[in-house]
Every structure is written in C-alpha cells, then in structure tokens.
Amino acid sequence: MERRPAGPRGLVSRSLIAAAVFAGAVMPGWTLGDLAEHWTGQGLLDWLITCGWCGLAVFVLGPHGSYRHRDVVLGVLPLYGWYVAAVLAWRVALLPLRDWEPRADELWRARWLTGGLIGYWRADPLPARAGGAGAARSGSAPAAGRRTT
C-alpha cells in the first residue's frame, strides 16, 4: 500500500489552530500581568510580564516558523511582539508544510514540493545524531590498520 503525503490544511482548520496557538502564546502573559498589577499596583510590571511572556513564546515558536532565537528582541517589544506571535502562530498552524520561503541558513534542508503540493516547502527537522552525543569524533579513534605509502 502506497502512502500519499497529506495535503495542506484548509483555511478554517488552519485559522482555528493559529488562533489557539496565538491564545496560548499571549493570554497567559496578559493574565499573569494583570494579576501582578492587581497585587502590586504597578502598571509597568504588567507590561514587563506581558511582553516577557510574548518574548518567551517567540523563543519557543520561532525556530519552527523561520525565526531565530535572537528574534526574541522583536517578541519583547510592546504591541509588535503580538504581531510577531500572530505571524508565528499562522506559520506553525501549517506545519509540516510551509508556504513561506526558508531563510538562507535553512535552505540546505528544505525541499520545494511539486505535484499537488506545488507552492509549498518542506523543511524536515535536523536528524538525530547516531550513537548519542559525541558519536562522530574525528581523529579520536585509532586507525583500523597501518597505512603504507
């Protein structure tokens, strides 16, 4: 039996997934920020917690949506961080397919899909190292036999 690759999600299902991811990325920060302001009476603490939580969401979701970990700076900015979180939620909702072009440092593991999936990319995660940590050590193992020149 031949397995066909799954097609992209429809607009409604992708929108629902993106809304749930966005709510999970932003709402806890809003709630914790409001509680902190209520307990301490400091409005600045509310903004710090809200923006910090959004930055954490960008840190976690960013690599899956072609953002780098250093883009957390964008996620911490007030209001702009919510925009970045919304873009990441929209992108993550389509995974494992992508409808955006990968960054230059992602191109080595990305594939442009053809056939029924034309217009989409696929960038599989990095393969796990065989044999655990330090399995491929260059120059540390003794030679299998003597070389004669």
Short mmCIF file of C-alpha atoms in Angstrom, two decimals:
data_model
loop_
_atom_site.label_atom_id
_atom_site.label_comp_id
_atom_site.label_asym_id
_atom_site.label_seq_id
_atom_site.Cartn_x
_atom_site.Cartn_y
_atom_site.Cartn_z
CA MET A 1 0.00 0.00 0.00
CA GLU A 2 1.44 3.33 -1.04
CA ARG A 3 1.19 6.25 1.36
CA ARG A 4 0.21 9.60 -0.11
CA PRO A 5 1.58 12.75 1.50
CA ALA A 6 -1.01 14.73 3.41
CA GLY A 7 -2.23 17.90 1.80
CA PRO A 8 -2.14 21.33 3.39
CA ARG A 9 -4.74 22.26 5.99
CA GLY A 10 -7.76 24.19 4.88
CA LEU A 11 -8.33 27.82 5.76
CA VAL A 12 -10.78 27.13 8.58
CA SER A 13 -8.72 24.47 10.33
CA ARG A 14 -5.51 26.48 9.94
CA SER A 15 -7.24 29.56 11.33
CA LEU A 16 -8.56 27.65 14.34
CA ILE A 17 -5.15 26.17 15.08
CA ALA A 18 -3.47 29.56 14.65
CA ALA A 19 -6.00 31.21 16.99
CA ALA A 20 -5.40 28.53 19.63
CA VAL A 21 -1.60 28.86 19.33
CA PHE A 22 -1.83 32.67 19.50
CA ALA A 23 -4.09 32.49 22.55
CA GLY A 24 -1.66 30.10 24.24
CA ALA A 25 1.24 32.40 23.37
CA VAL A 26 -0.31 35.65 24.58
CA MET A 27 -3.16 35.08 27.04
CA PRO A 28 -1.13 33.62 29.94
CA GLY A 29 1.13 36.69 29.84
CA TRP A 30 -1.86 39.02 29.89
CA THR A 31 -3.40 37.12 32.78
CA LEU A 32 -0.21 36.97 34.83
CA GLY A 33 0.49 40.64 34.10
CA ASP A 34 -2.99 41.68 35.23
CA LEU A 35 -2.66 39.62 38.40
CA ALA A 36 0.73 41.16 39.15
CA GLU A 37 -0.66 44.65 38.62
CA HIS A 38 -3.61 43.86 40.86
CA TRP A 39 -1.36 42.54 43.65
CA THR A 40 1.33 45.24 43.45
CA GLY A 41 -0.48 48.19 41.89
CA GLN A 42 2.36 48.73 39.40
CA GLY A 43 1.24 49.04 35.79
CA LEU A 44 4.80 48.77 34.49
CA LEU A 45 5.10 45.30 35.99
CA ASP A 46 2.03 44.30 33.97
CA TRP A 47 3.75 45.36 30.73
CA LEU A 48 7.01 43.69 31.67
CA ILE A 49 5.35 40.35 32.37
CA THR A 50 3.11 40.53 29.30
CA CYS A 51 5.97 41.41 26.96
CA GLY A 52 8.33 38.90 28.60
CA TRP A 53 5.81 36.09 28.14
CA CYS A 54 5.37 37.06 24.48
CA GLY A 55 9.15 37.02 24.07
CA LEU A 56 9.21 33.52 25.56
CA ALA A 57 6.56 32.43 23.04
CA VAL A 58 8.68 33.83 20.18
CA PHE A 59 11.70 31.99 21.59
CA VAL A 60 9.80 28.68 21.62
CA LEU A 61 7.87 29.02 18.35
CA GLY A 62 10.47 30.99 16.39
CA PRO A 63 12.66 28.16 15.10
CA HIS A 64 9.58 26.35 13.78
CA GLY A 65 8.46 29.45 11.85
CA SER A 66 11.83 30.52 10.37
CA TYR A 67 12.69 32.99 13.10
CA ARG A 68 15.96 32.82 15.03
CA HIS A 69 16.30 32.71 18.81
CA ARG A 70 17.76 36.20 18.73
CA ASP A 71 14.44 37.48 17.34
CA VAL A 72 13.15 37.33 20.91
CA VAL A 73 14.05 41.02 20.95
CA LEU A 74 11.21 41.55 18.47
CA GLY A 75 8.84 39.50 20.60
CA VAL A 76 9.54 41.53 23.72
CA LEU A 77 8.64 44.85 22.09
CA PRO A 78 5.19 46.07 23.17
CA LEU A 79 2.48 45.52 20.52
CA TYR A 80 5.00 44.45 17.85
CA GLY A 81 5.62 41.26 19.82
CA TRP A 82 1.95 40.34 19.46
CA TYR A 83 2.25 40.82 15.71
CA VAL A 84 5.30 38.51 15.61
CA ALA A 85 3.41 35.97 17.75
CA ALA A 86 0.47 36.13 15.33
CA VAL A 87 2.76 35.54 12.33
CA LEU A 88 4.40 32.61 14.10
CA ALA A 89 1.02 31.15 15.08
CA TRP A 90 -0.12 31.35 11.44
CA ARG A 91 3.05 29.68 10.22
CA VAL A 92 3.11 26.95 12.88
CA ALA A 93 -0.52 26.09 12.11
CA LEU A 94 0.50 24.82 8.64
CA LEU A 95 3.46 22.67 9.69
CA PRO A 96 4.99 20.33 8.47
CA LEU A 97 4.34 22.17 5.18
CA ARG A 98 5.46 25.76 4.69
CA ASP A 99 4.04 28.46 2.47
CA TRP A 100 6.91 30.85 3.16
CA GLU A 101 10.40 30.72 1.76
CA PRO A 102 13.01 29.38 4.19
CA ARG A 103 15.85 31.58 5.40
CA ALA A 104 19.23 31.23 3.69
CA ASP A 105 20.59 29.07 6.52
CA GLU A 106 17.58 26.72 6.24
CA LEU A 107 17.82 26.09 2.52
CA TRP A 108 20.20 23.14 2.86
CA ARG A 109 17.45 21.06 4.48
CA ALA A 110 14.41 22.49 2.66
CA ARG A 111 12.64 21.00 -0.33
CA TRP A 112 10.40 22.74 -2.84
CA LEU A 113 7.42 20.44 -3.29
CA THR A 114 5.94 19.60 -6.68
CA GLY A 115 2.84 17.92 -7.99
CA GLY A 116 -0.29 18.55 -5.95
CA LEU A 117 1.71 20.46 -3.35
CA ILE A 118 3.33 22.97 -5.66
CA GLY A 119 3.92 26.26 -3.92
CA TYR A 120 4.81 24.68 -0.60
CA TRP A 121 8.12 23.95 1.08
CA ARG A 122 9.06 21.19 3.45
CA ALA A 123 11.96 21.56 5.88
CA ASP A 124 12.35 18.48 7.99
CA PRO A 125 13.90 18.75 11.44
CA LEU A 126 17.56 18.08 11.90
CA PRO A 127 18.35 14.35 12.06
CA ALA A 128 19.29 12.90 15.42
CA ARG A 129 22.94 12.02 15.85
CA ALA A 130 23.56 8.31 15.59
CA GLY A 131 25.04 6.73 18.69
CA GLY A 132 24.27 9.61 21.04
CA ALA A 133 26.46 12.54 21.99
CA GLY A 134 29.93 12.50 20.57
CA ALA A 135 29.41 9.55 18.24
CA ALA A 136 31.27 11.09 15.34
CA ARG A 137 34.62 12.18 16.69
CA SER A 138 37.15 12.96 14.03
CA GLY A 139 40.67 11.93 14.81
CA SER A 140 39.97 10.36 18.17
CA ALA A 141 39.65 6.70 17.18
CA PRO A 142 42.72 4.63 16.37
CA ALA A 143 43.30 3.75 12.74
CA ALA A 144 41.89 0.41 11.57
CA GLY A 145 45.16 -0.64 10.04
CA ARG A 146 48.57 0.69 9.12
CA ARG A 147 48.86 2.76 6.01
CA THR A 148 51.66 2.02 3.69
CA THR A 149 52.83 4.68 1.34
#
